Amino acid sequence: MLKIMPVFGTRPEAIKMAPLLKILEAQEEIQTITTVTAQHREMLDQVLQLFKLIPVYDLNIMQPEQSLTEVTVSVLSKIGEIISKEKPDLMLVHGDTATTFASSLAAFYHKIPVGHVEAGLRTYNKYSPYPEEMNRKLTGCMADLHFAPTQTAKEALLKEGVSAGQIFVTGNTVIDALLQTVDKGYKFKDATLKQLDFESRKVILLTAHRRENIGARMEHIFQAVKELVRQHHDTEVVVPVHLNPVVQKLAERVFRGIERVKMLPPLAYEEFVNLMDRCYLVLTDSGGLQEEAPALGKPVLVLRDTTERPEAIAAGTVKLIGTEPEKIIAETTSLLVNPDLYRKMAAAVNPYGDGKAAERILQAIRYYFKLSPHPVKEYNSSL
Ligand code: UD1
Ligand code: UDP
């Protein structure tokens, strides 16, 4: 039996690991010891519930307004204990979170190989996204298997000296999750979503949570959105507010009482992606949304100065606009009033995957551990 220990802790990691866990759990020659740090609690539990994932270990580390140091130290010591007990053949981590970095470090200290899912994304700016750029890079230094979602990500790893034999271009598992969840006939459960009029109103989906945006930059974003709604009577904004108390307080202060801004708690993934599928455009500083929305043909204006996901920008469906209010208002207004521009940005493109990323990761793992003689056939994005 091959003992694999997937570790994750936040909402986006859980969404992106879910398709892979399902496939791993179905393998007779693999024992999967799913471990959650619960760096997030409620937002993680929403995903575990939806995908019916039952962790073997739950470290339950979340603290309100936790610092990066607290998360990192807590994960490092607690994951180390589980590794000592379970002695897995491989740890699997995802992306760029504190959980990912600290778990990889714990695996390294115990000389356990690490497989890094969603490897090789880079901005080359260590403070943007902060601290995720550095988390992903440091995890890459410790990883033995690098599952790069795209060719661009593979090239970044090659440039850093990772050997080609350790990199597998798989596509992003978020597209697996998305395709398994979006449903044209989906009926919303949330009362506010049920009442949205997608025909006569332009529904804008807004999310913001990045640590480097917290403070004046997030205030600028929210004030700009408030002004947009005031100027455009045919718009309605839906904001599922991240549970970070700082984000909660700011959203409450700026948006309370604004009729056409609907603040909601974090939405279950199926509610959220089906909302994205029906909305007019997306304003966000999220990483995952930059991958999902293009696949659904939704223009995305990214409220950041850098992105580690350049593929959809090259394809023309995503635009990086920063957080200056004038810029946010001008760029969003163009998409609201210029149908030609809107149509160009709304062409569905799928540079991030074809829904088979988890299957390719499994094949690469089986090949690496000599359970299969066949190397994985790589995902070939047209971009
Ligand atoms: C983390 C990740 C970030 C990812 C984001 C997804 C790091 C360094 N950052 O950032 O890459 O984009 O998750 O959302 O790992 N909270 C709750 N309940 C929850 C979740 C969060 O109350 O279910 C609150 C807590 O007060 C917590 C705070 O949100 O202290 C911040 O959470 P944390 O995981 O530390 O950082 P994020 O900013 O969410
Ligand atoms: N998401 C969700 N409910 C929400 C907001 C986001 O299910 O209310 C999903 C979204 O579809 C995407 C992921 O959560 O897959 C993005 O998470 P987040 O923005 O917190 O993190 P990031 O992608 O920036 O790391």
Short mmCIF file of C-alpha atoms and ligand atoms in Angstrom, two decimals:
data_model
loop_
_atom_site.label_atom_id
_atom_site.label_comp_id
_atom_site.label_asym_id
_atom_site.label_seq_id
_atom_site.Cartn_x
_atom_site.Cartn_y
_atom_site.Cartn_z
CA MET A 1 0.00 0.00 0.00
CA LEU A 2 1.17 3.49 -0.88
CA LYS A 3 0.44 5.83 2.01
CA ILE A 4 -0.41 9.35 0.86
CA MET A 5 -1.02 12.23 3.24
CA PRO A 6 -2.85 15.19 1.64
CA VAL A 7 -2.74 18.26 3.90
CA PHE A 8 -4.77 21.45 3.46
CA GLY A 9 -6.43 24.06 5.61
CA THR A 10 -8.28 26.82 3.76
CA ARG A 11 -11.36 27.04 1.56
CA PRO A 12 -9.58 27.30 -1.81
CA GLU A 13 -7.20 24.44 -1.02
CA ALA A 14 -10.13 22.21 -0.06
CA ILE A 15 -12.02 23.03 -3.27
CA LYS A 16 -8.97 22.34 -5.41
CA MET A 17 -7.92 19.18 -3.54
CA ALA A 18 -11.44 17.68 -3.45
CA PRO A 19 -11.38 16.18 -6.99
CA LEU A 20 -7.96 14.64 -6.30
CA LEU A 21 -9.02 13.20 -2.93
CA LYS A 22 -12.03 11.54 -4.55
CA ILE A 23 -9.79 9.84 -7.08
CA LEU A 24 -7.14 8.85 -4.53
CA GLU A 25 -9.74 7.40 -2.17
CA ALA A 26 -11.03 5.17 -4.99
CA GLN A 27 -7.60 3.51 -5.51
CA GLU A 28 -7.14 0.09 -3.93
CA GLU A 29 -3.35 0.32 -3.75
CA ILE A 30 -3.42 3.76 -2.07
CA GLN A 31 -4.19 4.61 1.55
CA THR A 32 -5.20 8.27 1.86
CA ILE A 33 -4.68 9.96 5.22
CA THR A 34 -6.47 13.24 4.64
CA THR A 35 -5.34 15.83 7.16
CA VAL A 36 -6.82 19.28 7.59
CA THR A 37 -5.10 21.97 9.62
CA ALA A 38 -8.35 23.99 9.69
CA GLN A 39 -6.46 27.22 9.16
CA HIS A 40 -10.00 28.19 8.14
CA ARG A 41 -12.89 26.67 10.09
CA GLU A 42 -16.38 27.51 8.80
CA MET A 43 -15.18 28.18 5.26
CA LEU A 44 -13.30 24.87 5.20
CA ASP A 45 -16.21 22.94 6.68
CA GLN A 46 -18.55 24.23 3.96
CA VAL A 47 -16.32 22.54 1.36
CA LEU A 48 -15.75 19.32 3.33
CA GLN A 49 -19.49 18.98 3.65
CA LEU A 50 -20.28 19.65 0.00
CA PHE A 51 -17.70 17.19 -1.35
CA LYS A 52 -18.35 14.71 1.49
CA LEU A 53 -14.71 14.71 2.56
CA ILE A 54 -13.98 13.15 5.95
CA PRO A 55 -10.50 13.97 7.27
CA VAL A 56 -8.59 11.41 9.30
CA TYR A 57 -6.91 14.24 11.25
CA ASP A 58 -8.31 17.70 11.97
CA LEU A 59 -5.82 19.98 13.74
CA ASN A 60 -8.40 22.70 14.37
CA ILE A 61 -5.77 25.46 14.58
CA MET A 62 -7.85 28.52 13.57
CA GLN A 63 -7.82 31.50 15.91
CA PRO A 64 -9.70 34.76 15.30
CA GLU A 65 -7.40 37.27 13.55
CA GLN A 66 -4.55 34.78 13.67
CA SER A 67 -1.08 35.99 12.69
CA LEU A 68 0.98 34.31 10.00
CA THR A 69 3.50 33.27 12.64
CA GLU A 70 0.83 31.62 14.79
CA VAL A 71 -0.53 29.63 11.84
CA THR A 72 2.92 28.58 10.66
CA VAL A 73 4.25 27.52 14.08
CA SER A 74 1.10 25.65 14.97
CA VAL A 75 0.96 23.74 11.66
CA LEU A 76 4.68 22.95 11.73
CA SER A 77 4.58 21.34 15.14
CA LYS A 78 1.23 19.54 14.82
CA ILE A 79 1.83 18.14 11.33
CA GLY A 80 5.24 16.93 12.49
CA GLU A 81 3.55 14.79 15.15
CA ILE A 82 1.23 13.18 12.61
CA ILE A 83 4.07 12.49 10.21
CA SER A 84 6.02 10.75 13.01
CA LYS A 85 3.01 8.59 13.74
CA GLU A 86 1.87 7.78 10.19
CA LYS A 87 5.18 7.79 8.28
CA PRO A 88 3.53 8.48 4.89
CA ASP A 89 5.29 7.73 1.58
CA LEU A 90 4.21 11.09 0.16
CA MET A 91 2.70 14.31 1.43
CA LEU A 92 0.48 16.27 -0.95
CA VAL A 93 0.08 20.01 -0.48
CA HIS A 94 -1.65 22.66 -2.54
CA GLY A 95 -0.76 26.14 -3.72
CA ASP A 96 0.54 28.92 -1.52
CA THR A 97 -1.00 29.09 1.93
CA ALA A 98 0.67 29.11 5.35
CA THR A 99 -0.62 25.56 5.78
CA THR A 100 1.12 24.53 2.56
CA PHE A 101 4.48 26.04 3.43
CA ALA A 102 4.56 24.84 7.04
CA SER A 103 3.38 21.31 6.15
CA SER A 104 6.04 21.01 3.45
CA LEU A 105 8.69 22.14 5.92
CA ALA A 106 7.49 19.52 8.43
CA ALA A 107 7.69 16.86 5.70
CA PHE A 108 11.19 18.01 4.78
CA TYR A 109 12.36 17.79 8.41
CA HIS A 110 11.08 14.19 8.45
CA LYS A 111 12.55 13.43 5.00
CA ILE A 112 9.12 12.68 3.55
CA PRO A 113 8.70 13.42 -0.20
CA VAL A 114 6.33 16.26 -1.07
CA GLY A 115 4.01 16.55 -4.08
CA HIS A 116 3.08 20.17 -4.78
CA VAL A 117 -0.26 20.65 -6.52
CA GLU A 118 -0.59 23.98 -8.40
CA ALA A 119 3.17 24.48 -8.52
CA GLY A 120 5.16 27.10 -10.40
CA LEU A 121 2.86 30.17 -10.34
CA ARG A 122 4.96 33.30 -9.89
CA THR A 123 4.75 37.09 -9.79
CA TYR A 124 8.45 37.45 -8.84
CA ASN A 125 7.39 40.06 -6.28
CA LYS A 126 7.79 38.65 -2.79
CA TYR A 127 5.28 41.08 -1.28
CA SER A 128 2.53 40.51 -3.85
CA PRO A 129 0.61 38.37 -3.23
CA TYR A 130 1.80 38.50 0.36
CA PRO A 131 2.79 36.11 1.81
CA GLU A 132 1.62 33.66 -0.85
CA GLU A 133 4.33 34.30 -3.47
CA MET A 134 7.01 33.30 -0.98
CA ASN A 135 4.98 30.40 0.43
CA ARG A 136 4.61 28.90 -3.04
CA LYS A 137 8.25 29.43 -3.93
CA LEU A 138 9.55 27.94 -0.68
CA THR A 139 7.22 24.97 -1.04
CA GLY A 140 8.63 24.49 -4.54
CA CYS A 141 12.14 24.36 -3.07
CA MET A 142 11.11 21.45 -0.87
CA ALA A 143 8.87 19.55 -3.31
CA ASP A 144 9.86 16.36 -5.12
CA LEU A 145 6.90 16.25 -7.50
CA HIS A 146 5.65 19.48 -9.05
CA PHE A 147 2.16 19.42 -10.55
CA ALA A 148 2.22 22.53 -12.73
CA PRO A 149 -1.22 23.58 -13.99
CA THR A 150 0.07 25.20 -17.17
CA GLN A 151 3.08 25.28 -19.46
CA THR A 152 3.92 28.78 -18.13
CA ALA A 153 4.15 27.38 -14.61
CA LYS A 154 6.37 24.54 -15.81
CA GLU A 155 8.71 27.00 -17.52
CA ALA A 156 9.02 29.03 -14.30
CA LEU A 157 10.08 25.90 -12.43
CA LEU A 158 12.57 24.90 -15.13
CA LYS A 159 14.10 28.39 -14.94
CA GLU A 160 14.58 27.88 -11.20
CA GLY A 161 16.50 24.66 -11.83
CA VAL A 162 13.83 22.05 -11.11
CA SER A 163 14.55 19.02 -13.27
CA ALA A 164 12.09 18.36 -16.08
CA GLY A 165 11.49 14.80 -14.88
CA GLN A 166 9.95 16.12 -11.65
CA ILE A 167 7.45 18.47 -13.32
CA PHE A 168 4.07 17.35 -14.68
CA VAL A 169 1.73 19.72 -16.52
CA THR A 170 -1.70 18.61 -15.35
CA GLY A 171 -4.14 21.49 -15.72
CA ASN A 172 -5.64 23.00 -12.58
CA THR A 173 -7.89 20.83 -10.41
CA VAL A 174 -10.13 23.88 -9.88
CA ILE A 175 -11.52 23.27 -13.35
CA ASP A 176 -12.29 19.65 -12.36
CA ALA A 177 -14.23 20.99 -9.34
CA LEU A 178 -15.94 23.68 -11.40
CA LEU A 179 -17.12 21.36 -14.16
CA GLN A 180 -18.45 18.93 -11.55
CA THR A 181 -20.45 21.71 -9.87
CA VAL A 182 -21.79 24.21 -12.42
CA ASP A 183 -25.29 23.34 -13.53
CA LYS A 184 -27.44 25.48 -15.84
CA GLY A 185 -30.59 24.26 -14.07
CA TYR A 186 -29.23 24.89 -10.55
CA LYS A 187 -31.73 26.37 -8.10
CA PHE A 188 -30.27 28.66 -5.42
CA LYS A 189 -30.95 27.86 -1.78
CA ASP A 190 -30.07 31.31 -0.43
CA ALA A 191 -33.13 33.59 -0.25
CA THR A 192 -31.25 36.66 -1.62
CA LEU A 193 -29.81 34.75 -4.56
CA LYS A 194 -33.24 33.30 -5.38
CA GLN A 195 -34.60 36.83 -5.77
CA LEU A 196 -31.84 38.20 -8.01
CA ASP A 197 -33.06 39.35 -11.39
CA PHE A 198 -30.28 38.35 -13.80
CA GLU A 199 -32.36 39.42 -16.85
CA SER A 200 -33.01 43.08 -16.14
CA ARG A 201 -30.12 43.81 -13.76
CA LYS A 202 -26.39 43.54 -14.38
CA VAL A 203 -25.22 41.51 -11.42
CA ILE A 204 -21.64 42.20 -10.35
CA LEU A 205 -19.94 39.62 -8.16
CA LEU A 206 -17.41 41.15 -5.76
CA THR A 207 -14.94 39.35 -3.50
CA ALA A 208 -11.96 40.82 -1.64
CA HIS A 209 -9.85 39.36 1.12
CA ARG A 210 -6.12 39.60 0.33
CA ARG A 211 -3.88 40.58 3.22
CA GLU A 212 -2.00 43.10 1.05
CA ASN A 213 -5.32 44.83 0.26
CA ILE A 214 -6.48 45.07 3.86
CA GLY A 215 -6.57 48.72 4.98
CA ALA A 216 -6.81 51.74 2.70
CA ARG A 217 -6.71 49.67 -0.51
CA MET A 218 -9.78 47.64 0.46
CA GLU A 219 -11.57 50.79 1.55
CA HIS A 220 -10.86 52.21 -1.93
CA ILE A 221 -12.28 49.09 -3.56
CA PHE A 222 -15.48 49.17 -1.52
CA GLN A 223 -15.99 52.94 -1.94
CA ALA A 224 -15.52 52.58 -5.70
CA VAL A 225 -18.14 49.84 -5.84
CA LYS A 226 -20.55 51.95 -3.81
CA GLU A 227 -20.07 54.79 -6.31
CA LEU A 228 -20.56 52.46 -9.28
CA VAL A 229 -23.90 51.30 -7.93
CA ARG A 230 -24.94 54.92 -7.40
CA GLN A 231 -24.04 55.81 -11.00
CA HIS A 232 -25.56 52.71 -12.70
CA HIS A 233 -29.15 52.01 -11.73
CA ASP A 234 -29.26 48.77 -13.68
CA THR A 235 -26.56 47.15 -11.52
CA GLU A 236 -26.73 45.02 -8.44
CA VAL A 237 -23.64 43.89 -6.50
CA VAL A 238 -23.38 40.63 -4.58
CA VAL A 239 -20.60 40.46 -1.98
CA PRO A 240 -20.10 37.17 -0.15
CA VAL A 241 -17.96 38.63 2.62
CA HIS A 242 -14.87 36.72 3.77
CA LEU A 243 -14.97 35.77 7.47
CA ASN A 244 -11.81 37.71 8.27
CA PRO A 245 -13.16 40.14 10.93
CA VAL A 246 -11.25 43.07 9.42
CA VAL A 247 -12.94 42.50 6.05
CA GLN A 248 -16.30 41.99 7.75
CA LYS A 249 -16.09 45.29 9.65
CA LEU A 250 -15.08 47.31 6.61
CA ALA A 251 -17.75 45.81 4.35
CA GLU A 252 -20.35 46.46 7.02
CA ARG A 253 -19.25 50.08 7.44
CA VAL A 254 -19.19 50.92 3.72
CA PHE A 255 -22.11 48.87 2.37
CA ARG A 256 -24.65 48.80 5.21
CA GLY A 257 -27.94 50.26 4.01
CA ILE A 258 -26.99 50.38 0.30
CA GLU A 259 -29.98 48.69 -1.28
CA ARG A 260 -28.36 47.33 -4.42
CA VAL A 261 -25.31 45.93 -2.61
CA LYS A 262 -26.17 42.53 -1.18
CA MET A 263 -23.77 41.44 1.55
CA LEU A 264 -23.90 37.71 2.17
CA PRO A 265 -21.97 35.27 4.33
CA PRO A 266 -19.43 33.08 2.48
CA LEU A 267 -21.42 30.96 0.06
CA ALA A 268 -21.25 27.20 -0.31
CA TYR A 269 -19.20 26.39 -3.42
CA GLU A 270 -22.19 25.21 -5.46
CA GLU A 271 -24.12 28.41 -4.71
CA PHE A 272 -21.07 30.51 -5.46
CA VAL A 273 -20.03 29.05 -8.83
CA ASN A 274 -23.58 28.97 -10.10
CA LEU A 275 -23.90 32.61 -9.11
CA MET A 276 -20.68 33.31 -11.01
CA ASP A 277 -22.09 31.47 -14.03
CA ARG A 278 -25.10 33.82 -14.08
CA CYS A 279 -23.51 37.13 -13.15
CA TYR A 280 -22.48 39.88 -15.58
CA LEU A 281 -18.90 40.42 -14.45
CA VAL A 282 -16.53 39.70 -11.59
CA LEU A 283 -14.52 42.16 -9.46
CA THR A 284 -12.06 40.31 -7.26
CA ASP A 285 -8.66 40.01 -5.64
CA SER A 286 -9.01 36.21 -5.38
CA GLY A 287 -6.68 33.80 -7.11
CA GLY A 288 -9.18 31.01 -7.79
CA LEU A 289 -11.78 33.30 -9.34
CA GLN A 290 -9.26 34.33 -12.00
CA GLU A 291 -9.26 30.69 -13.11
CA GLU A 292 -12.95 29.85 -12.76
CA ALA A 293 -14.58 32.95 -14.28
CA PRO A 294 -12.77 32.75 -17.67
CA ALA A 295 -13.94 29.16 -18.04
CA LEU A 296 -17.51 30.42 -17.57
CA GLY A 297 -17.07 33.32 -20.01
CA LYS A 298 -17.26 36.03 -17.35
CA PRO A 299 -15.02 39.11 -17.61
CA VAL A 300 -12.83 39.57 -14.54
CA LEU A 301 -11.33 42.82 -13.30
CA VAL A 302 -8.58 41.92 -10.84
CA LEU A 303 -8.18 44.28 -7.88
CA ARG A 304 -4.46 43.70 -7.50
CA ASP A 305 -1.18 45.09 -8.89
CA THR A 306 0.26 41.71 -9.87
CA THR A 307 -1.00 38.29 -10.75
CA GLU A 308 0.65 34.89 -10.80
CA ARG A 309 -1.99 33.80 -13.34
CA PRO A 310 -1.08 35.56 -16.62
CA GLU A 311 -2.76 33.08 -18.98
CA ALA A 312 -6.28 34.50 -18.90
CA ILE A 313 -4.90 38.03 -19.22
CA ALA A 314 -3.16 36.92 -22.42
CA ALA A 315 -6.47 35.43 -23.56
CA GLY A 316 -8.20 38.78 -22.94
CA THR A 317 -10.86 37.77 -20.40
CA VAL A 318 -9.04 39.03 -17.32
CA LYS A 319 -7.66 42.52 -16.72
CA LEU A 320 -5.43 43.64 -13.88
CA ILE A 321 -6.71 47.03 -12.65
CA GLY A 322 -5.29 47.60 -9.16
CA THR A 323 -7.24 49.33 -6.39
CA GLU A 324 -7.43 53.03 -7.34
CA PRO A 325 -11.12 54.05 -7.17
CA GLU A 326 -11.04 56.09 -10.42
CA LYS A 327 -9.58 53.14 -12.29
CA ILE A 328 -12.08 50.65 -10.84
CA ILE A 329 -14.98 52.95 -11.75
CA ALA A 330 -13.69 53.65 -15.27
CA GLU A 331 -12.89 50.02 -16.15
CA THR A 332 -16.14 48.65 -14.76
CA THR A 333 -18.17 51.39 -16.44
CA SER A 334 -16.60 50.53 -19.80
CA LEU A 335 -17.78 46.94 -19.44
CA LEU A 336 -21.25 48.07 -18.35
CA VAL A 337 -21.84 50.46 -21.24
CA ASN A 338 -19.76 49.11 -24.14
CA PRO A 339 -21.29 45.89 -25.54
CA ASP A 340 -18.43 45.29 -28.00
CA LEU A 341 -15.81 45.47 -25.28
CA TYR A 342 -17.97 43.28 -23.05
CA ARG A 343 -18.39 40.64 -25.78
CA LYS A 344 -14.64 40.52 -26.40
CA MET A 345 -13.90 39.94 -22.72
CA ALA A 346 -16.75 37.48 -22.26
CA ALA A 347 -15.43 34.87 -24.71
CA ALA A 348 -15.10 31.69 -22.67
CA VAL A 349 -11.54 30.43 -22.54
CA ASN A 350 -10.05 27.61 -20.60
CA PRO A 351 -6.31 28.05 -20.26
CA TYR A 352 -6.30 26.44 -16.82
CA GLY A 353 -7.59 22.95 -17.43
CA ASP A 354 -9.91 20.46 -19.05
CA GLY A 355 -11.39 18.79 -15.97
CA LYS A 356 -8.87 15.92 -15.93
CA ALA A 357 -6.13 17.40 -13.75
CA ALA A 358 -6.76 15.10 -10.77
CA GLU A 359 -6.56 12.04 -13.01
CA ARG A 360 -3.20 13.21 -14.40
CA ILE A 361 -1.84 13.84 -10.90
CA LEU A 362 -2.80 10.30 -9.92
CA GLN A 363 -1.06 8.92 -13.02
CA ALA A 364 2.08 10.91 -12.26
CA ILE A 365 2.13 9.63 -8.66
CA ARG A 366 1.64 6.02 -9.81
CA TYR A 367 4.47 6.39 -12.32
CA TYR A 368 6.79 8.01 -9.73
CA PHE A 369 6.22 5.13 -7.28
CA LYS A 370 6.52 2.56 -10.10
CA LEU A 371 2.93 1.36 -9.77
CA SER A 372 2.57 2.07 -13.48
CA PRO A 373 5.09 1.97 -16.36
CA HIS A 374 3.25 4.72 -18.24
CA PRO A 375 4.35 8.36 -17.89
CA VAL A 376 1.51 10.88 -17.69
CA LYS A 377 0.35 12.50 -20.92
CA GLU A 378 0.59 16.23 -20.19
CA TYR A 379 -2.25 18.75 -20.32
CA ASN A 380 -1.86 20.82 -23.42
CA SER A 381 -3.40 24.25 -23.11
CA SER A 382 -3.77 26.13 -26.38
CA LEU A 383 -2.47 29.25 -24.60
C1 UD1 B 1 -5.65 32.48 3.57
C2 UD1 B 1 -4.45 32.26 2.64
C3 UD1 B 1 -4.70 32.88 1.30
C4 UD1 B 1 -6.01 32.45 0.68
C5 UD1 B 1 -7.13 32.70 1.67
C6 UD1 B 1 -8.40 32.15 1.10
C7 UD1 B 1 -2.32 32.23 3.86
C8 UD1 B 1 -1.10 32.96 4.21
N1 UD1 B 1 -3.26 32.89 3.17
O1 UD1 B 1 -5.70 33.87 3.84
O2 UD1 B 1 -3.65 32.50 0.42
O3 UD1 B 1 -6.24 33.20 -0.47
O4 UD1 B 1 -6.83 32.03 2.92
O5 UD1 B 1 -9.52 32.65 1.69
O6 UD1 B 1 -2.45 31.08 4.20
N2 UD1 B 1 -11.73 33.24 9.44
C9 UD1 B 1 -12.82 32.72 10.12
N3 UD1 B 1 -13.39 31.57 9.64
C10 UD1 B 1 -12.95 30.94 8.53
C11 UD1 B 1 -11.87 31.51 7.83
C12 UD1 B 1 -11.25 32.65 8.30
O7 UD1 B 1 -13.26 33.25 11.11
O8 UD1 B 1 -13.51 29.92 8.16
C13 UD1 B 1 -11.11 34.49 9.94
C14 UD1 B 1 -10.26 34.28 11.20
O9 UD1 B 1 -10.41 35.36 12.07
C15 UD1 B 1 -8.82 34.28 10.65
C16 UD1 B 1 -8.95 35.25 9.50
O10 UD1 B 1 -10.24 35.02 8.93
O11 UD1 B 1 -7.91 34.67 11.62
C17 UD1 B 1 -7.88 35.15 8.44
O12 UD1 B 1 -7.70 33.81 8.00
P1 UD1 B 1 -6.24 33.28 7.51
O13 UD1 B 1 -6.35 31.87 7.07
O14 UD1 B 1 -5.24 33.57 8.54
O15 UD1 B 1 -5.85 34.17 6.28
P2 UD1 B 1 -6.60 34.53 4.96
O16 UD1 B 1 -6.40 35.99 4.83
O17 UD1 B 1 -7.97 33.96 4.91
N1 UDP B 2 -15.73 30.62 -3.10
C1 UDP B 2 -16.83 30.01 -2.48
N2 UDP B 2 -17.70 30.80 -1.77
C2 UDP B 2 -17.52 32.14 -1.63
C3 UDP B 2 -16.39 32.74 -2.24
C4 UDP B 2 -15.51 31.95 -2.96
O1 UDP B 2 -17.03 28.81 -2.60
O2 UDP B 2 -18.34 32.80 -0.99
C5 UDP B 2 -14.79 29.77 -3.84
C6 UDP B 2 -14.44 30.21 -5.25
O3 UDP B 2 -15.30 29.62 -6.21
C7 UDP B 2 -13.01 29.73 -5.42
C8 UDP B 2 -12.45 29.81 -4.02
O4 UDP B 2 -13.57 29.83 -3.14
O5 UDP B 2 -12.94 28.39 -5.83
C9 UDP B 2 -11.63 31.07 -3.87
O6 UDP B 2 -11.32 31.25 -2.53
P1 UDP B 2 -10.66 32.58 -1.96
O7 UDP B 2 -11.05 33.73 -2.83
O8 UDP B 2 -10.99 32.62 -0.51
O9 UDP B 2 -9.10 32.27 -2.07
P2 UDP B 2 -8.03 32.44 -3.23
O10 UDP B 2 -8.56 31.82 -4.48
O11 UDP B 2 -7.77 33.91 -3.38
O12 UDP B 2 -6.83 31.73 -2.68
#
